[in-house]
mmCIF file of C-alpha atoms and ligand atoms in Angstrom:
data_model
loop_
_atom_site.group_PDB
_atom_site.id
_atom_site.type_symbol
_atom_site.label_atom_id
_atom_site.label_comp_id
_atom_site.label_asym_id
_atom_site.label_seq_id
_atom_site.Cartn_x
_atom_site.Cartn_y
_atom_site.Cartn_z
ATOM 1 C CA MET A 1 1.450 46.103 -53.225
ATOM 2 C CA ALA A 2 4.069 46.193 -50.525
ATOM 3 C CA ALA A 3 7.088 44.050 -51.197
ATOM 4 C CA ARG A 4 7.346 40.985 -49.054
ATOM 5 C CA LYS A 5 9.720 41.815 -46.287
ATOM 6 C CA PRO A 6 13.003 39.912 -46.180
ATOM 7 C CA LYS A 7 13.189 36.959 -43.879
ATOM 8 C CA PRO A 8 14.685 37.943 -40.504
ATOM 9 C CA ALA A 9 18.129 36.561 -39.905
ATOM 10 C CA ASP A 10 17.638 35.604 -36.258
ATOM 11 C CA ALA A 11 15.290 32.725 -35.374
ATOM 12 C CA ILE A 12 14.077 34.762 -32.387
ATOM 13 C CA ALA A 13 12.721 37.417 -34.774
ATOM 14 C CA ASP A 14 10.505 34.787 -36.444
ATOM 15 C CA LEU A 15 9.247 33.680 -33.059
ATOM 16 C CA VAL A 16 8.482 37.256 -32.018
ATOM 17 C CA GLU A 17 6.534 37.806 -35.212
ATOM 18 C CA SER A 18 4.389 34.761 -34.391
ATOM 19 C CA LEU A 19 4.043 36.041 -30.847
ATOM 20 C CA LEU A 20 2.778 39.417 -32.077
ATOM 21 C CA ILE A 21 0.141 37.687 -34.209
ATOM 22 C CA GLU A 22 -0.861 35.476 -31.289
ATOM 23 C CA LEU A 23 -1.269 38.578 -29.117
ATOM 24 C CA GLY A 24 -3.720 39.996 -31.653
ATOM 25 C CA GLU A 25 -1.306 42.394 -33.332
ATOM 26 C CA ASP A 26 -0.553 43.066 -36.969
ATOM 27 C CA PRO A 27 3.229 42.702 -37.341
ATOM 28 C CA THR A 28 3.115 44.442 -40.736
ATOM 29 C CA ARG A 29 1.844 47.754 -39.389
ATOM 30 C CA GLN A 30 4.277 50.667 -39.428
ATOM 31 C CA GLY A 31 5.228 50.737 -35.735
ATOM 32 C CA LEU A 32 5.860 46.994 -35.509
ATOM 33 C CA LYS A 33 7.750 46.385 -38.736
ATOM 34 C CA ALA A 34 11.187 46.380 -37.163
ATOM 35 C CA THR A 35 10.034 45.086 -33.778
ATOM 36 C CA PRO A 36 10.873 41.374 -34.243
ATOM 37 C CA ASP A 37 14.440 42.264 -35.192
ATOM 38 C CA ARG A 38 14.744 44.741 -32.349
ATOM 39 C CA VAL A 39 13.382 42.287 -29.787
ATOM 40 C CA ALA A 40 15.746 39.613 -31.087
ATOM 41 C CA ARG A 41 18.744 41.924 -30.712
ATOM 42 C CA ALA A 42 17.636 43.025 -27.241
ATOM 43 C CA LEU A 43 17.089 39.447 -26.053
ATOM 44 C CA ARG A 44 20.430 38.313 -27.456
ATOM 45 C CA GLU A 45 22.155 41.142 -25.612
ATOM 46 C CA LEU A 46 20.293 40.534 -22.341
ATOM 47 C CA THR A 47 21.213 36.846 -22.408
ATOM 48 C CA ASP A 48 24.795 37.148 -23.674
ATOM 49 C CA GLY A 49 26.056 35.774 -20.364
ATOM 50 C CA TYR A 50 25.490 32.238 -21.698
ATOM 51 C CA GLY A 51 28.453 32.534 -24.033
ATOM 52 C CA VAL A 52 30.918 33.592 -21.341
ATOM 53 C CA ARG A 53 32.796 31.618 -18.710
ATOM 54 C CA PRO A 54 32.723 33.702 -15.512
ATOM 55 C CA GLU A 55 36.168 32.485 -14.438
ATOM 56 C CA ASP A 56 37.623 33.829 -17.711
ATOM 57 C CA VAL A 57 36.217 37.278 -16.947
ATOM 58 C CA ILE A 58 38.284 37.695 -13.805
ATOM 59 C CA ALA A 59 41.223 35.379 -14.510
ATOM 60 C CA ASP A 60 43.529 38.124 -15.834
ATOM 61 C CA ALA A 61 42.710 40.524 -12.994
ATOM 62 C CA ILE A 62 43.662 38.435 -9.970
ATOM 63 C CA PHE A 63 46.708 39.745 -8.151
ATOM 64 C CA ASP A 64 48.823 38.416 -5.294
ATOM 65 C CA GLN A 65 48.531 40.916 -2.499
ATOM 66 C CA ASP A 66 49.281 40.861 1.216
ATOM 67 C CA TYR A 67 46.109 42.576 2.253
ATOM 68 C CA ASP A 68 43.821 40.977 4.785
ATOM 69 C CA GLU A 69 41.224 43.648 5.538
ATOM 70 C CA MET A 70 37.713 43.392 4.194
ATOM 71 C CA VAL A 71 37.184 44.592 0.624
ATOM 72 C CA VAL A 72 33.665 45.839 -0.087
ATOM 73 C CA VAL A 73 32.139 46.955 -3.371
ATOM 74 C CA LYS A 74 28.601 48.183 -2.965
ATOM 75 C CA ASP A 75 25.705 49.479 -5.068
ATOM 76 C CA ILE A 76 26.622 47.674 -8.266
ATOM 77 C CA THR A 77 23.571 48.031 -10.490
ATOM 78 C CA PHE A 78 22.410 44.994 -12.441
ATOM 79 C CA PHE A 79 19.532 44.092 -14.758
ATOM 80 C CA SER A 80 18.384 40.529 -15.288
ATOM 81 C CA LEU A 81 15.402 38.543 -16.566
ATOM 82 C CA CYS A 82 13.550 36.174 -14.263
ATOM 83 C CA GLU A 83 13.454 32.620 -15.501
ATOM 84 C CA HIS A 84 9.785 32.199 -14.625
ATOM 85 C CA HIS A 85 8.335 35.041 -16.690
ATOM 86 C CA MET A 86 11.299 36.429 -18.649
ATOM 87 C CA LEU A 87 10.460 39.822 -17.175
ATOM 88 C CA PRO A 88 13.082 42.165 -15.706
ATOM 89 C CA PHE A 89 14.309 42.135 -12.179
ATOM 90 C CA PHE A 90 16.946 44.694 -11.292
ATOM 91 C CA GLY A 91 18.654 46.399 -8.421
ATOM 92 C CA GLN A 92 21.954 46.511 -6.564
ATOM 93 C CA VAL A 93 24.566 43.973 -5.618
ATOM 94 C CA HIS A 94 26.901 44.448 -2.662
ATOM 95 C CA VAL A 95 29.995 42.277 -2.523
ATOM 96 C CA GLY A 96 32.540 41.825 0.233
ATOM 97 C CA TYR A 97 35.423 39.464 0.790
ATOM 98 C CA LEU A 98 38.320 38.935 3.151
ATOM 99 C CA PRO A 99 41.403 38.348 0.991
ATOM 100 C CA LYS A 100 43.859 35.595 1.794
ATOM 101 C CA GLY A 101 46.791 36.571 -0.428
ATOM 102 C CA ARG A 102 44.771 37.327 -3.560
ATOM 103 C CA VAL A 103 42.613 40.248 -4.675
ATOM 104 C CA VAL A 104 40.643 40.918 -7.834
ATOM 105 C CA GLY A 105 40.648 44.149 -9.868
ATOM 106 C CA LEU A 106 37.591 46.107 -8.792
ATOM 107 C CA SER A 107 36.267 46.713 -12.296
ATOM 108 C CA LYS A 108 35.968 42.965 -12.794
ATOM 109 C CA ILE A 109 33.327 42.470 -10.109
ATOM 110 C CA PRO A 110 30.590 44.380 -11.991
ATOM 111 C CA ARG A 111 31.547 42.457 -15.136
ATOM 112 C CA LEU A 112 31.304 39.139 -13.282
ATOM 113 C CA ILE A 113 27.878 40.128 -11.992
ATOM 114 C CA GLU A 114 26.775 41.017 -15.513
ATOM 115 C CA VAL A 115 27.779 37.609 -16.858
ATOM 116 C CA TYR A 116 25.443 35.926 -14.373
ATOM 117 C CA ALA A 117 22.714 38.579 -14.678
ATOM 118 C CA HIS A 118 22.645 38.220 -18.461
ATOM 119 C CA ARG A 119 21.107 34.772 -18.206
ATOM 120 C CA LEU A 120 17.595 33.750 -17.201
ATOM 121 C CA GLN A 121 17.828 33.850 -13.435
ATOM 122 C CA ILE A 122 16.216 33.754 -10.069
ATOM 123 C CA GLN A 123 17.585 36.165 -7.506
ATOM 124 C CA GLU A 124 18.638 33.515 -4.990
ATOM 125 C CA GLN A 125 20.706 31.684 -7.596
ATOM 126 C CA LEU A 126 22.260 34.896 -8.939
ATOM 127 C CA THR A 127 23.349 35.765 -5.400
ATOM 128 C CA ARG A 128 24.887 32.351 -4.784
ATOM 129 C CA GLU A 129 26.616 32.157 -8.160
ATOM 130 C CA ILE A 130 28.366 35.503 -7.641
ATOM 131 C CA ALA A 131 29.549 34.453 -4.179
ATOM 132 C CA GLU A 132 30.757 31.040 -5.329
ATOM 133 C CA ALA A 133 32.572 32.451 -8.359
ATOM 134 C CA LEU A 134 34.565 34.857 -6.165
ATOM 135 C CA ASN A 135 35.159 32.142 -3.610
ATOM 136 C CA GLY A 136 36.474 29.814 -6.304
ATOM 137 C CA ALA A 137 38.650 32.417 -8.014
ATOM 138 C CA LEU A 138 40.221 34.056 -4.935
ATOM 139 C CA SER A 139 40.078 31.359 -2.231
ATOM 140 C CA PRO A 140 39.545 34.146 0.323
ATOM 141 C CA SER A 141 38.812 33.697 4.029
ATOM 142 C CA GLY A 142 35.213 34.531 3.265
ATOM 143 C CA VAL A 143 32.760 36.107 0.841
ATOM 144 C CA GLY A 144 29.483 37.918 1.363
ATOM 145 C CA VAL A 145 27.004 38.929 -1.324
ATOM 146 C CA VAL A 146 23.758 40.840 -0.784
ATOM 147 C CA VAL A 147 21.337 41.495 -3.649
ATOM 148 C CA GLU A 148 18.412 43.923 -3.429
ATOM 149 C CA ALA A 149 16.047 43.882 -6.372
ATOM 150 C CA ARG A 150 12.649 44.849 -7.725
ATOM 151 C CA HIS A 151 10.802 42.239 -9.738
ATOM 152 C CA LEU A 152 8.573 43.484 -12.532
ATOM 153 C CA CYS A 153 6.890 40.073 -12.838
ATOM 154 C CA MET A 154 5.429 40.747 -9.393
ATOM 155 C CA GLU A 155 4.944 44.507 -9.614
ATOM 156 C CA MET A 156 3.400 44.699 -13.107
ATOM 157 C CA ARG A 157 1.084 41.834 -12.411
ATOM 158 C CA GLY A 158 -0.128 43.300 -9.167
ATOM 159 C CA VAL A 159 0.920 40.378 -6.994
ATOM 160 C CA GLU A 160 3.020 42.661 -4.834
ATOM 161 C CA ARG A 161 2.947 46.315 -4.037
ATOM 162 C CA PRO A 162 5.019 48.297 -6.575
ATOM 163 C CA GLY A 163 8.430 49.338 -5.280
ATOM 164 C CA GLY A 164 8.836 46.424 -2.890
ATOM 165 C CA ARG A 165 12.338 44.996 -2.894
ATOM 166 C CA MET A 166 13.478 41.463 -2.377
ATOM 167 C CA ILE A 167 16.729 40.984 -0.478
ATOM 168 C CA THR A 168 18.861 37.861 -0.704
ATOM 169 C CA SER A 169 22.270 37.076 0.686
ATOM 170 C CA CYS A 170 24.939 34.417 0.483
ATOM 171 C CA MET A 171 27.677 34.213 3.116
ATOM 172 C CA LEU A 172 30.642 31.868 2.747
ATOM 173 C CA GLY A 173 33.631 31.095 4.974
ATOM 174 C CA THR A 174 34.233 33.589 7.774
ATOM 175 C CA PHE A 175 31.231 35.616 6.607
ATOM 176 C CA ARG A 176 29.105 32.620 7.524
ATOM 177 C CA ARG A 177 30.999 31.437 10.595
ATOM 178 C CA ASP A 178 31.904 34.700 12.301
ATOM 179 C CA PRO A 179 29.016 36.978 13.315
ATOM 180 C CA ARG A 180 31.396 39.937 13.736
ATOM 181 C CA THR A 181 32.714 39.648 10.167
ATOM 182 C CA ARG A 182 29.174 39.301 8.890
ATOM 183 C CA SER A 183 27.914 42.352 10.757
ATOM 184 C CA GLU A 184 30.924 44.425 9.723
ATOM 185 C CA PHE A 185 30.017 43.639 6.115
ATOM 186 C CA LEU A 186 26.293 44.257 6.600
ATOM 187 C CA ASP A 187 26.970 47.565 8.381
ATOM 188 C CA LEU A 188 29.125 48.690 5.445
ATOM 189 C CA VAL A 189 26.512 47.890 2.797
ATOM 190 C CA ARG A 190 23.462 49.030 4.740
ATOM 191 C CA PRO A 191 21.948 52.169 3.212
ATOM 192 C CA PRO A 192 22.323 55.229 5.455
ATOM 193 C CA THR A 193 19.259 55.672 7.644
ATOM 194 C CA VAL A 194 17.559 59.042 7.393
HETATM 195 ZN ZN1 ZN B 1 9.139 36.106 -12.488
#
């Protein structure tokens, strides 16, 4: 007789085991034995943004700088889970801001995005949270954030045509008020037309 397997350490693993049974699976079969633990570890990692304060992520990388031209960081890849189905949505974030005496180290922007993406999200909120975090930390003249993403909860379930992307944006300050600033930003992040 097989020894009774040790109790999983993470409560999520127990829940996944019940889920497997509910789905009609046998969690004791070879291929699934380690699955509850693996799923628990994966879910913990993909939601580790809950334990982090976004302002702490960038606090030590904000520098006083007399630079007042637009700073743009584009094509930052992110992966998140939608809060409606807990299925992946993923794509690119483009960020721009007009500094007013303060800039942030460029490597910190992807990290900031990850903190918000590693929570259950909807794309509109993710977009706004990134923009507001930069606005709060840098007090720039303006911030623009554009997010393009594919949503597996739509594509896998056949609601939408596979490959379709959803685009959201959040414009603050001069990016909202000044059409020229906004179009300069949008021109910079627009993919090259072929
Ligand atoms: Zn969804």
